[in-house]
Coordinates of C-alpha atoms in Angstrom, one line a residue:
Chain P
X2 CA -46.4 13.5 26.3
X3 CA -45.6 11.0 23.6
X4 CA -42.2 12.6 22.9
X5 CA -41.3 12.5 26.6
X6 CA -42.2 8.8 26.6
X7 CA -39.9 8.1 23.6
X8 CA -37.2 10.1 25.3
X9 CA -37.4 8.0 28.5
X10 CA -37.5 4.8 26.4
X11 CA -34.3 5.8 24.6
X12 CA -32.5 6.9 27.8
X13 CA -33.5 3.6 29.4
X14 CA -32.2 1.7 26.4
X15 CA -28.9 3.6 26.7
X16 CA -28.5 2.8 30.3
X17 CA -29.5 -0.8 29.9
X18 CA -27.1 -1.4 26.9
X19 CA -24.2 0.2 28.7
X20 CA -24.9 -1.9 31.8
X21 CA -24.9 -5.2 29.9
X22 CA -21.1 -5.8 30.1
X23 CA -21.6 -6.1 33.9
X24 CA -23.2 -9.4 33.2
X25 CA -20.2 -10.6 31.2
X26 CA -17.6 -9.8 33.9
X27 CA -15.2 -12.8 34.4
X28 CA -16.0 -14.7 37.5
X29 CA -12.5 -15.5 38.5
X30 CA -9.1 -14.1 37.6
X31 CA -6.8 -16.7 35.9
X32 CA -3.4 -17.7 37.4
X33 CA -0.1 -18.5 35.8
X34 CA 0.2 -22.3 35.1
X35 CA 3.6 -23.5 36.3
X36 CA 5.4 -26.3 34.4
X37 CA 4.6 -28.8 37.2
X38 CA 0.9 -28.1 36.6
X39 CA 1.0 -28.8 32.9
X40 CA -0.4 -32.1 31.8
X41 CA 2.0 -35.1 31.4
X42 CA 4.8 -33.0 32.8
X43 CA 7.5 -35.3 34.1
X44 CA 11.2 -34.4 34.6
X45 CA 13.3 -37.6 34.7
X46 CA 16.7 -37.1 36.4
X47 CA 19.3 -36.4 33.7
X48 CA 22.7 -36.7 35.4
X49 CA 24.7 -36.7 32.2
X50 CA 25.3 -33.4 30.5
X51 CA 23.5 -33.2 27.2
X52 CA 24.2 -30.7 24.5
X53 CA 23.4 -30.7 20.8
X54 CA 23.3 -27.9 18.1
X55 CA 22.3 -27.8 14.5
X56 CA 20.9 -25.4 11.9
X57 CA 17.2 -26.0 11.3
X58 CA 17.3 -24.8 7.7
X59 CA 20.9 -25.2 6.5
X60 CA 20.0 -25.4 2.8
X61 CA 17.5 -22.7 2.6
X62 CA 17.0 -21.1 -0.8
X63 CA 15.9 -18.0 1.0
X64 CA 18.8 -15.6 1.6
X65 CA 17.5 -14.3 5.0
X66 CA 16.0 -16.2 7.9
X67 CA 15.1 -14.4 11.1
X68 CA 13.1 -14.3 14.4
X69 CA 12.4 -17.9 15.3
X70 CA 10.2 -19.5 18.0
X71 CA 9.8 -23.0 19.1
X72 CA 7.3 -25.2 21.0
X73 CA 6.8 -28.8 21.9
X74 CA 3.9 -30.6 20.3
X75 CA 1.6 -32.9 22.4
X76 CA 3.4 -36.0 20.8
X77 CA 6.8 -34.8 21.9
X78 CA 8.0 -33.4 18.5
X79 CA 9.4 -30.0 18.4
X80 CA 7.9 -27.3 16.0
X81 CA 9.7 -24.2 15.0
X82 CA 8.6 -21.1 13.0
X83 CA 10.5 -18.2 11.6
X84 CA 10.3 -15.8 8.6
X85 CA 12.5 -16.1 5.6
X86 CA 12.9 -14.3 2.2
X87 CA 15.2 -12.3 0.1
X88 CA 15.6 -9.7 2.9
X89 CA 13.8 -8.5 6.0
X90 CA 10.4 -7.0 5.2
X91 CA 10.5 -7.9 1.5
X92 CA 7.3 -8.9 -0.2
X93 CA 8.6 -12.5 -0.8
X94 CA 9.1 -13.1 2.9
X95 CA 7.1 -16.1 4.1
X96 CA 6.5 -17.7 7.5
X97 CA 8.2 -21.1 7.6
X98 CA 7.4 -24.1 9.7
X99 CA 9.5 -27.2 10.5
X100 CA 9.3 -30.1 13.0
X101 CA 11.9 -32.3 14.6
X102 CA 11.1 -35.9 15.6
X103 CA 11.6 -36.7 19.2
X104 CA 15.1 -37.9 19.9
X105 CA 16.5 -36.9 16.5
X106 CA 18.7 -33.9 15.7
X107 CA 17.7 -33.3 12.0
X108 CA 14.7 -31.3 11.1
X109 CA 12.1 -32.0 8.4
X110 CA 12.2 -29.8 5.3
X111 CA 10.7 -26.4 6.2
X112 CA 7.3 -25.5 4.7
X113 CA 6.2 -21.9 3.9
X114 CA 2.8 -21.8 5.7
X115 CA 1.9 -18.2 5.4
X116 CA 2.7 -15.7 2.7
X117 CA 1.4 -12.1 2.2
X118 CA -0.8 -13.4 -0.6
X119 CA -2.5 -16.0 1.5
X120 CA -3.0 -13.7 4.5
X121 CA -4.3 -11.0 2.2
X122 CA -7.0 -13.4 1.0
X123 CA -7.8 -14.7 4.5
X124 CA -8.0 -11.3 6.2
X125 CA -9.8 -9.6 3.2
X126 CA -7.4 -6.7 3.2
X127 CA -4.1 -5.7 1.6
X128 CA -1.1 -7.3 3.2
X129 CA 2.4 -6.6 1.8
X130 CA 4.6 -8.2 4.5
X131 CA 4.5 -10.9 7.2
X132 CA 6.8 -11.5 10.1
X133 CA 7.6 -12.2 13.8
X134 CA 5.8 -15.6 14.1
X135 CA 5.4 -17.0 17.6
X136 CA 4.1 -20.6 17.8
X137 CA 2.9 -22.3 21.0
X138 CA 1.2 -25.6 21.7
X139 CA -1.8 -26.1 23.9
X140 CA -1.5 -29.7 25.1
X141 CA -4.8 -29.1 27.0
X142 CA -6.8 -28.5 23.8
X143 CA -4.5 -30.4 21.4
X144 CA -4.1 -27.2 19.4
X145 CA -1.2 -25.3 17.9
X146 CA -1.5 -21.5 18.0
X147 CA 0.4 -19.1 15.8
X148 CA 0.6 -15.4 16.2
X149 CA 2.3 -13.3 13.6
X150 CA 2.4 -9.7 12.3
X151 CA 1.2 -8.3 9.0
X152 CA 2.1 -4.9 7.4
X153 CA 0.1 -3.1 4.7
X154 CA 2.4 -0.1 4.3
X155 CA 5.6 1.1 6.0
X156 CA 7.9 -0.7 8.4
X157 CA 7.4 -2.6 11.6
X158 CA 5.6 0.2 13.4
X159 CA 2.7 -0.4 11.0
X160 CA 2.3 -4.0 12.1
X161 CA -1.0 -5.6 13.2
X162 CA -1.3 -8.9 15.0
X163 CA -3.0 -12.0 13.6
X164 CA -3.9 -15.4 14.9
X165 CA -4.3 -18.8 13.3
X166 CA -4.5 -22.3 14.8
X167 CA -3.8 -25.8 13.7
X168 CA -5.5 -28.9 15.0
X169 CA -3.2 -31.4 13.2
X170 CA 0.2 -30.5 14.5
X171 CA 0.9 -27.8 11.8
X172 CA -0.1 -29.8 8.7
X173 CA -3.0 -27.4 8.0
X174 CA -3.8 -24.0 9.4
X175 CA -7.2 -22.4 9.9
X176 CA -7.9 -19.0 8.2
X177 CA -6.1 -16.2 10.0
X178 CA -8.0 -13.7 12.1
X179 CA -7.0 -10.1 12.6
X180 CA -6.8 -9.1 16.3
X181 CA -7.9 -5.5 17.0
X182 CA -5.7 -4.3 19.8
X183 CA -5.0 -0.6 19.1
X184 CA -7.5 2.3 18.7
X185 CA -5.1 4.0 16.3
X186 CA -5.7 2.3 13.0
X187 CA -5.0 -0.9 14.8
X188 CA -1.3 -0.6 14.0
X189 CA 1.9 -1.0 15.9
X190 CA 1.2 -4.2 17.8
X191 CA 3.9 -6.8 17.6
X192 CA 4.8 -10.1 19.1
X193 CA 8.1 -11.7 19.7
X194 CA 8.4 -13.7 22.9
X195 CA 7.0 -16.8 24.5
X196 CA 3.5 -16.8 26.0
X197 CA 2.7 -18.2 29.4
X198 CA -0.2 -20.7 29.9
X199 CA -3.0 -19.6 32.3
X200 CA -5.4 -21.6 34.4
X201 CA -8.7 -22.0 32.7
X202 CA -7.2 -22.6 29.3
X203 CA -6.0 -19.1 28.3
X204 CA -2.6 -17.6 27.5
X205 CA -0.9 -14.4 28.3
X206 CA 1.4 -13.3 25.5
X207 CA 4.0 -10.6 25.8
X208 CA 3.4 -8.2 23.0
X209 CA 4.7 -4.7 22.4
X210 CA 3.9 -1.4 20.8
X211 CA 6.5 0.6 18.7
X212 CA 5.1 3.7 17.0
X213 CA 5.4 7.0 18.9
X214 CA 6.1 5.1 22.1
X215 CA 7.9 1.8 22.6
X216 CA 6.5 -0.1 25.4
X217 CA 5.6 -3.7 26.6
X218 CA 2.1 -4.9 26.7
X219 CA 0.3 -8.2 27.4
X220 CA -2.2 -10.0 25.1
X221 CA -4.7 -12.1 27.0
X222 CA -6.1 -14.9 24.9
X223 CA -9.0 -16.9 26.2
X224 CA -11.5 -19.3 24.9
X225 CA -15.1 -18.1 24.6
X226 CA -18.3 -19.6 23.3
X227 CA -18.0 -17.7 20.1
X228 CA -14.3 -18.1 19.5
X229 CA -11.1 -16.7 21.1
X230 CA -11.3 -13.6 23.1
X231 CA -8.3 -11.2 22.8
X232 CA -7.7 -8.3 25.2
X233 CA -4.7 -6.3 26.0
X234 CA -3.1 -4.6 29.1
X235 CA 0.0 -2.5 29.5
X236 CA 3.2 -3.3 31.5
X237 CA 4.5 0.2 31.3
X238 CA 4.4 3.1 28.9
X239 CA 7.2 5.4 27.6
X240 CA 10.0 4.8 25.1
X241 CA 12.7 2.9 26.9
X242 CA 11.9 -0.8 27.4
X243 CA 9.9 -3.1 25.3
X244 CA 9.7 -6.7 23.8
X245 CA 9.4 -8.3 27.2
X246 CA 10.3 -11.8 28.1
X247 CA 8.0 -13.3 30.7
X248 CA 9.0 -15.8 33.4
X249 CA 6.3 -17.0 35.9
X250 CA 7.8 -17.5 39.4
X251 CA 4.6 -18.7 41.0
X252 CA 0.9 -18.8 40.2
X253 CA 0.6 -15.1 40.9
X254 CA 4.1 -13.6 40.4
X255 CA 6.2 -13.1 37.3
X256 CA 9.1 -11.2 35.9
X257 CA 9.2 -9.2 32.6
X258 CA 12.7 -8.7 31.3
X259 CA 12.8 -5.8 28.9
X260 CA 14.8 -5.1 25.8
X261 CA 16.3 -1.6 26.2
X262 CA 16.0 1.1 23.5
X263 CA 17.3 3.9 25.7
X264 CA 20.9 5.3 25.9
X265 CA 21.2 3.3 29.2
X266 CA 21.6 0.0 27.3
X267 CA 20.8 -2.2 30.2
X268 CA 18.2 -5.0 30.5
X269 CA 15.5 -3.9 32.9
X270 CA 13.0 -6.0 34.9
X271 CA 9.4 -5.3 36.0
X272 CA 7.5 -7.5 38.5
X273 CA 4.0 -8.5 39.0
X274 CA 2.4 -10.0 42.1
X275 CA -1.2 -10.1 40.8
X276 CA -1.0 -12.2 37.6
X277 CA 0.0 -9.3 35.4
X278 CA -2.7 -6.9 36.5
X279 CA -0.2 -4.4 37.8
X280 CA 3.5 -4.1 37.3
X281 CA 6.4 -2.4 39.2
X282 CA 8.4 0.3 37.4
X283 CA 11.2 -1.4 35.4
X284 CA 14.6 -1.4 37.2
X285 CA 17.8 -1.7 35.3
X286 CA 19.9 -4.9 35.8
X287 CA 23.6 -5.2 35.6
X288 CA 23.3 -6.9 32.3
X289 CA 23.9 -5.0 29.0
X290 CA 21.5 -4.8 26.1
X291 CA 22.4 -3.4 22.7
X292 CA 18.7 -2.8 21.8
X293 CA 18.3 -6.5 20.9
X294 CA 15.8 -9.2 21.7
X295 CA 16.2 -11.5 24.7
X296 CA 14.5 -14.6 26.0
X297 CA 13.9 -16.0 29.5
X298 CA 12.3 -19.1 31.0
X299 CA 11.8 -20.3 34.5
X300 CA 13.3 -23.8 34.7
X301 CA 11.7 -26.6 36.6
X302 CA 14.4 -26.3 39.3
X303 CA 13.3 -22.7 40.0
X304 CA 16.1 -20.9 38.3
X305 CA 15.4 -18.3 35.7
X306 CA 17.5 -18.8 32.5
X307 CA 18.2 -15.8 30.2
X308 CA 19.6 -15.8 26.7
X309 CA 20.9 -12.4 25.5
X310 CA 23.5 -10.5 23.6
X311 CA 26.1 -9.8 26.3
X312 CA 27.3 -6.4 25.0
X313 CA 26.0 -2.9 24.5
X314 CA 27.3 -2.5 21.0
X315 CA 26.1 -5.3 18.7
X316 CA 24.8 -8.8 18.4
X317 CA 28.1 -10.5 17.9
X318 CA 27.7 -12.9 20.9
X319 CA 25.0 -14.9 22.5
X320 CA 25.2 -15.9 26.2
X321 CA 23.2 -17.7 28.8
X322 CA 22.8 -16.3 32.4
X323 CA 20.8 -17.7 35.3
X324 CA 19.3 -16.2 38.4
X325 CA 18.6 -18.2 41.6
X326 CA 17.0 -15.3 43.4
X327 CA 14.0 -14.5 41.2
X328 CA 15.9 -12.2 38.8
X329 CA 17.7 -10.0 41.3
X330 CA 21.3 -11.2 40.6
X331 CA 22.5 -13.0 37.5
X332 CA 25.4 -15.3 36.8
X333 CA 26.7 -15.8 33.3
X334 CA 26.9 -19.6 32.5
X335 CA 27.8 -20.1 28.9
X336 CA 28.8 -18.4 25.7
X337 CA 27.0 -20.0 22.8
X338 CA 28.3 -17.7 20.0
X339 CA 31.0 -15.1 19.8
X340 CA 32.2 -14.0 16.3
X341 CA 33.2 -10.4 15.5
X342 CA 31.0 -8.9 12.7
X343 CA 28.4 -11.7 12.8
X344 CA 24.9 -11.5 14.1
X345 CA 23.3 -14.0 16.6
X346 CA 20.0 -12.6 17.7
X347 CA 16.4 -13.0 18.8
X348 CA 16.9 -16.0 21.1
X349 CA 13.8 -18.0 22.1
X350 CA 14.0 -20.4 25.1
X351 CA 11.7 -23.3 25.9
X352 CA 11.9 -26.1 28.5
X353 CA 10.3 -29.3 27.2
X354 CA 8.4 -31.8 29.2
X355 CA 11.4 -34.1 29.4
X356 CA 13.4 -31.3 31.1
X357 CA 15.6 -30.5 28.1
X358 CA 16.0 -26.8 27.3
X359 CA 15.7 -25.7 23.7
X360 CA 17.0 -22.5 22.3
X361 CA 16.4 -21.2 18.7
X362 CA 17.9 -18.0 17.3
X363 CA 18.9 -16.1 14.2
X364 CA 22.2 -17.4 13.0
X365 CA 24.0 -14.7 10.9
X366 CA 20.6 -13.8 9.4
X367 CA 21.2 -16.8 7.0
X368 CA 19.6 -19.6 9.0
X369 CA 17.9 -20.6 12.3
X370 CA 20.0 -22.4 14.8
X371 CA 18.7 -24.9 17.4
X372 CA 20.6 -25.7 20.5
X373 CA 19.4 -28.2 23.1
X374 CA 20.9 -28.9 26.5
X375 CA 19.9 -30.1 29.9
X376 CA 20.2 -28.9 33.5
X377 CA 23.3 -31.1 34.0
X378 CA 25.1 -29.3 31.2
X379 CA 24.1 -26.0 32.7
X380 CA 25.2 -27.1 36.1
X381 CA 28.5 -28.2 34.7
X382 CA 29.0 -24.7 33.2
X383 CA 28.1 -23.1 36.6
X384 CA 31.5 -24.0 38.0
X385 CA 33.4 -22.8 34.9
X386 CA 34.3 -19.3 33.9
X387 CA 32.1 -18.2 31.0
X388 CA 33.4 -16.6 27.8
Chain Y
X6 CA -20.8 -17.3 9.4
X7 CA -23.6 -14.8 8.8
X8 CA -22.1 -12.6 11.5
X9 CA -18.7 -12.7 9.9
X10 CA -20.2 -12.0 6.4
X11 CA -22.0 -9.0 7.9
X12 CA -18.9 -7.7 9.5
X13 CA -17.1 -8.0 6.2
X14 CA -19.9 -6.2 4.3
X15 CA -20.0 -3.4 6.9
X16 CA -16.2 -2.8 6.5
X17 CA -16.3 -0.8 3.3
X18 CA -19.4 1.2 4.2
X19 CA -17.5 4.2 5.7
X20 CA -15.0 4.6 2.8
X21 CA -17.9 4.2 0.4
X22 CA -19.8 7.0 2.1
X23 CA -16.7 9.2 2.2
X24 CA -16.2 8.7 -1.5
X25 CA -19.9 9.3 -2.1
X26 CA -19.6 12.6 -0.2
X27 CA -16.6 13.5 -2.3
X28 CA -18.4 12.7 -5.5
X29 CA -21.3 14.9 -4.4
X30 CA -18.9 17.8 -3.8
X31 CA -17.4 17.2 -7.2
X32 CA -20.8 17.1 -8.8
X33 CA -21.6 20.4 -7.1
X34 CA -18.4 21.9 -8.5
X35 CA -19.3 20.7 -12.0
X36 CA -22.6 22.5 -11.5
X37 CA -24.7 19.3 -11.9
X38 CA -27.8 20.8 -10.4
X39 CA -30.1 17.7 -10.7
X40 CA -30.3 16.3 -7.2
X41 CA -32.3 13.5 -5.8
X42 CA -32.5 9.7 -5.5
X43 CA -31.5 9.1 -9.1
X44 CA -28.2 11.1 -8.8
X45 CA -27.5 9.6 -5.4
X46 CA -27.9 6.1 -6.8
X47 CA -25.7 7.0 -9.8
X48 CA -23.0 8.4 -7.5
X49 CA -23.3 5.5 -5.1
X50 CA -22.7 3.0 -8.0
X51 CA -19.7 5.1 -9.2
X52 CA -18.3 5.2 -5.6
X53 CA -18.7 1.4 -5.2
X54 CA -17.1 0.9 -8.6
X55 CA -14.1 3.0 -7.6
X56 CA -13.7 1.0 -4.4
X57 CA -13.6 -2.2 -6.3
X58 CA -10.8 -1.1 -8.6
X59 CA -7.7 -3.3 -8.1
X60 CA -4.3 -2.0 -7.2
X61 CA -1.6 -4.7 -7.3
X62 CA -4.4 -7.3 -7.4
X63 CA -6.1 -6.0 -4.2
X64 CA -9.2 -3.7 -4.4
X65 CA -9.0 -0.1 -3.1
X66 CA -11.5 -1.2 -0.5
X67 CA -9.0 -3.9 0.6
X68 CA -6.2 -1.3 0.8
X69 CA -8.4 1.0 2.9
X70 CA -9.3 -2.0 5.1
X71 CA -5.6 -2.9 5.5
X72 CA -4.7 0.7 6.3
X73 CA -7.5 1.8 8.5
X74 CA -8.9 -1.1 10.5
X75 CA -12.5 0.0 11.1
X76 CA -14.4 3.2 11.3
X77 CA -16.6 4.1 14.3
X78 CA -20.4 4.0 14.2
X79 CA -20.8 7.8 14.9
X80 CA -18.5 8.6 11.9
X81 CA -20.5 6.3 9.7
X82 CA -23.8 7.9 10.9
X83 CA -22.5 11.4 10.4
X84 CA -21.5 10.5 6.9
X85 CA -25.0 9.2 6.1
X86 CA -26.4 12.4 7.5
X87 CA -24.0 14.5 5.5
X88 CA -24.7 12.6 2.3
X89 CA -28.5 12.9 2.7
X90 CA -28.3 16.6 3.7
X91 CA -26.2 17.4 0.7
X92 CA -28.4 15.5 -1.7
X93 CA -31.8 16.6 -0.5
X94 CA -30.9 20.0 1.1
X95 CA -32.8 19.1 4.2
X96 CA -31.5 19.6 7.7
X97 CA -31.3 16.3 9.5
X98 CA -28.8 17.6 12.2
X99 CA -29.1 21.0 13.7
X100 CA -26.0 23.1 14.3
X101 CA -26.2 22.0 17.9
X102 CA -26.3 18.3 16.9
X103 CA -23.2 18.9 14.7
X104 CA -21.3 20.7 17.5
X105 CA -22.2 17.9 19.9
X106 CA -20.8 15.4 17.4
X107 CA -17.6 17.3 16.9
X108 CA -17.2 17.9 20.6
X109 CA -17.6 14.2 21.4
X110 CA -15.1 13.2 18.7
X111 CA -12.5 15.8 19.7
X112 CA -12.7 15.4 23.5
X113 CA -13.0 11.6 23.3
X114 CA -10.0 11.4 20.9
X115 CA -7.9 13.8 22.9
X116 CA -8.6 11.7 26.0
X117 CA -7.9 8.4 24.3
X118 CA -5.1 8.6 21.7
X119 CA -2.2 10.2 23.6
X120 CA -2.6 7.8 26.5
X121 CA -3.2 4.8 24.2
X122 CA -0.1 5.6 22.2
X123 CA 2.1 5.3 25.3
X124 CA 2.0 8.6 27.2
X125 CA 2.2 7.2 30.7
X126 CA 1.5 3.8 32.1
X127 CA -2.3 4.1 32.0
X128 CA -4.1 2.8 28.9
X129 CA -7.7 3.9 28.7
X130 CA -8.2 1.5 25.7
X131 CA -8.3 -1.3 28.3
X132 CA -11.6 0.2 29.6
X133 CA -13.3 -0.8 26.3
X134 CA -13.0 -4.6 26.9
X135 CA -15.0 -4.9 30.1
X136 CA -17.4 -2.9 32.2
X137 CA -15.6 0.3 33.2
X138 CA -16.0 4.0 33.7
X139 CA -16.2 4.3 29.9
X140 CA -19.6 2.6 29.9
X141 CA -20.8 4.8 32.8
X142 CA -19.6 7.9 30.9
X143 CA -21.1 6.8 27.7
X144 CA -24.5 6.1 29.4
X145 CA -24.4 9.6 31.0
X146 CA -23.4 11.4 27.8
X147 CA -25.9 9.5 25.7
X148 CA -28.7 10.1 28.2
X149 CA -28.0 13.8 28.5
X150 CA -28.0 14.2 24.7
X151 CA -31.2 12.2 24.3
X152 CA -32.8 14.3 27.1
X153 CA -31.7 17.4 25.2
X154 CA -33.3 15.9 22.1
X155 CA -29.9 15.8 20.3
X156 CA -30.0 13.5 17.3
X157 CA -26.3 12.8 17.9
X158 CA -27.5 11.0 21.0
X159 CA -29.2 8.5 18.7
X160 CA -25.9 7.8 16.9
X161 CA -24.3 7.1 20.3
X162 CA -27.2 4.7 21.2
X163 CA -26.7 3.1 17.8
X164 CA -22.9 2.7 18.5
X165 CA -23.7 1.0 21.9
X166 CA -26.2 -1.3 20.2
X167 CA -23.6 -2.2 17.5
X168 CA -21.1 -3.0 20.3
X169 CA -23.5 -5.3 22.0
X170 CA -24.1 -7.1 18.7
X171 CA -20.4 -7.0 17.9
X172 CA -21.0 -5.6 14.4
X173 CA -17.4 -4.6 14.0
X174 CA -14.3 -6.8 13.9
X175 CA -13.2 -5.2 17.2
X176 CA -14.5 -6.3 20.6
X177 CA -13.5 -3.1 22.2
X178 CA -16.2 -0.5 22.9
X179 CA -13.8 2.5 22.1
X180 CA -13.7 1.3 18.5
X181 CA -17.5 1.6 18.2
X182 CA -17.4 5.2 19.6
X183 CA -14.3 6.7 18.1
X184 CA -11.7 6.4 15.3
X185 CA -8.8 8.6 14.4
X186 CA -10.4 10.0 11.2
X187 CA -13.5 11.1 13.3
X188 CA -11.2 12.6 15.9
X189 CA -9.2 14.7 13.4
X190 CA -12.3 15.7 11.5
X191 CA -13.9 16.8 14.8
X192 CA -10.9 18.9 15.7
X193 CA -10.9 20.6 12.3
X194 CA -14.6 21.2 12.4
X195 CA -14.4 22.7 15.9
X196 CA -11.5 24.9 14.8
X197 CA -13.7 26.2 11.9
X198 CA -16.6 26.8 14.2
X199 CA -14.4 28.7 16.6
X200 CA -13.0 30.8 13.7
X201 CA -16.5 31.6 12.7
X202 CA -17.4 32.7 16.2
X203 CA -14.2 34.7 16.6
X204 CA -14.5 36.6 13.2
X205 CA -17.8 38.5 13.9
X206 CA -16.5 39.2 17.4
X207 CA -13.3 40.7 16.0
X208 CA -15.2 42.7 13.4
X209 CA -17.5 44.1 16.1
X210 CA -14.5 45.1 18.2
X211 CA -12.9 46.8 15.2

C-alpha cells in the first residue's frame, strides 16, 4: 500500500515537472523590426552621391586580419570588430575592436578585446582559438552585443558560440557566456552575418552549422528575468547552403541568401512568411558564389542590397547588386574590388540611421576595409554598366 | 551567483566519476582487495588531483569542459551507481534497470543526433527549449518506468528536476536527458547484451 503511494507520488511528480514548461510558453511571437520602426531613425534626403573608403587598421602589427562586422552605436559612432593574428586559427589571434567618430573617415587605434587566454578564464574551460566576431548595437537597451566563436581543439567545425555585452560603447566588456546550441558536444555552431532586431527587444541572428552537415540556422536571443535566453531553429538541413544573410522585407517576411558549398556554385535564397518559423526550400539565383561569404541588407527605400564575390572560382572581386522585387531578380550596380590573385572577402553591410550604407570586408587578408556610400551614389551607378 | 557557482561545480562531476570508475578498475587489476569507504575516498582524492593537473596552464577538467560541454543527468547517475556497486559489491540497479538505461540512451541518441547534425530539415533539438512532444514522451517513459519500479525511472525524474532548476549550463531539456558519451556507451552495452543472449542460443542450436 505504502509502495503504491510512493509510486503514484513519483509518477505525479514526473507528469507535473514535464508539464511546467507549458506555463513558460511565450505569449506572443515576435516580429521583425524594420528600419523605420527603430528609435531615432531618420533618413534625410541625400541628393549628392557620397562615397568614401579607407582601411580600418592600415598599420596593424598583426599579419592577418579577417572576418569583420560593423554596427552603429547609439551616439552615431561606428564600431567594427574582426579577428587578427599571425594567421587564421593561430593561438595569437585576438578579436579587435575599433570605432570611428561620426563624420570622420579615420578610425581610432584598434584594441584587442578578446584573446584565447581571457576567454579561457571567463568560460572556465580550455580555449585555443577565437574568431568570427559579430557586433551589434541595441539602441533600445543602450547595449552593445558581441557574438564570437571559440575552439578548444581542431578547426572551425569544432567552434562554439559565446556572447558578451558592453554597456559603455565597447570600453569594457562583461564576462563572456558560452551558449549551448548543439546536443553534440556543443560544437560546430558559428556566426558570421548581421542579426535582425525583433519586436519585444530580442534579436534573430543567422548562425550556421558545419560539421557533418553544413546548413543555416537561426539563433533567437531574447531578454529574460534571469539573463538572456538563447534558442535555435533551422532554416534548412543538408550540405549545400549555409552562412545565410538575412534581409527582412516586412514585419513577417524575410529572405535568407545562402553561401553555396555545392558544385552548383550559385547563391540560393530561402523565404519565410512567418517571422522565421518556417522557410521555403532554397532556390538557386542567377548569381555565382565561389563558396564564399556574402552580405545583404534591406535598404530604407525597399531595395535589397547584396555584397558578394561575383565569380565561381575565387575571391578576387567584390561587387554590389540590388533587387527591387524582393530578391527575385538582381542587377549588378558596382565593382568595389577586382584584382587577380588578391582576396576580398566576407563582406558585411549595414545601413546607418542617417541613411548611409557601410560595408566592411577582408582586404587581402592583411587589413579590414571600410566603404561608405549613400543611396544617391548607388542610384548613380544604376544607370552605368558595372565592372 | 550561487546558481552559476553550482553549475561550475557540477561541471567536472561526470569526468571525475569516470576517472574514479577507471581507478577502481585499475585497483581491481592490481589486486587491491580492500574495498570500502576508505579506498573510495582515497581513489576519489586521486581522481580529483588528476583532474586538477594543468596542461598548457589549463587543468584537465578545463580541457574536458572545453571538449565536451556537459554530461547528462542519467549518465552522471549511472556512473554514481556503477562506482558504488563496484566498491561495495551491492546491486543497486537490477539487470532490467541497466537495460532500460541503455535502451533509453541508445534509442534517444539514435533519434536525436542524426537529425540534429543536419539529416533533413527537422531538428528535434528545438523541442528541448519549449513545451513539445519531448516533454510528453519523457513524462510517459518516466511514468512507465516508475510504475514498473525501475530505478532508472528515478534518474529520469532527477533529470527533469535538474532541468526545471537549470542545474546545467544548457537551457535545453535534451542536454539533461542525453549526451553523446551516454549514447555511445548505451549502444556498446546493448551490443554486449545482445551478444550474451545470442551466444547461449547459438551453443544450444549447435
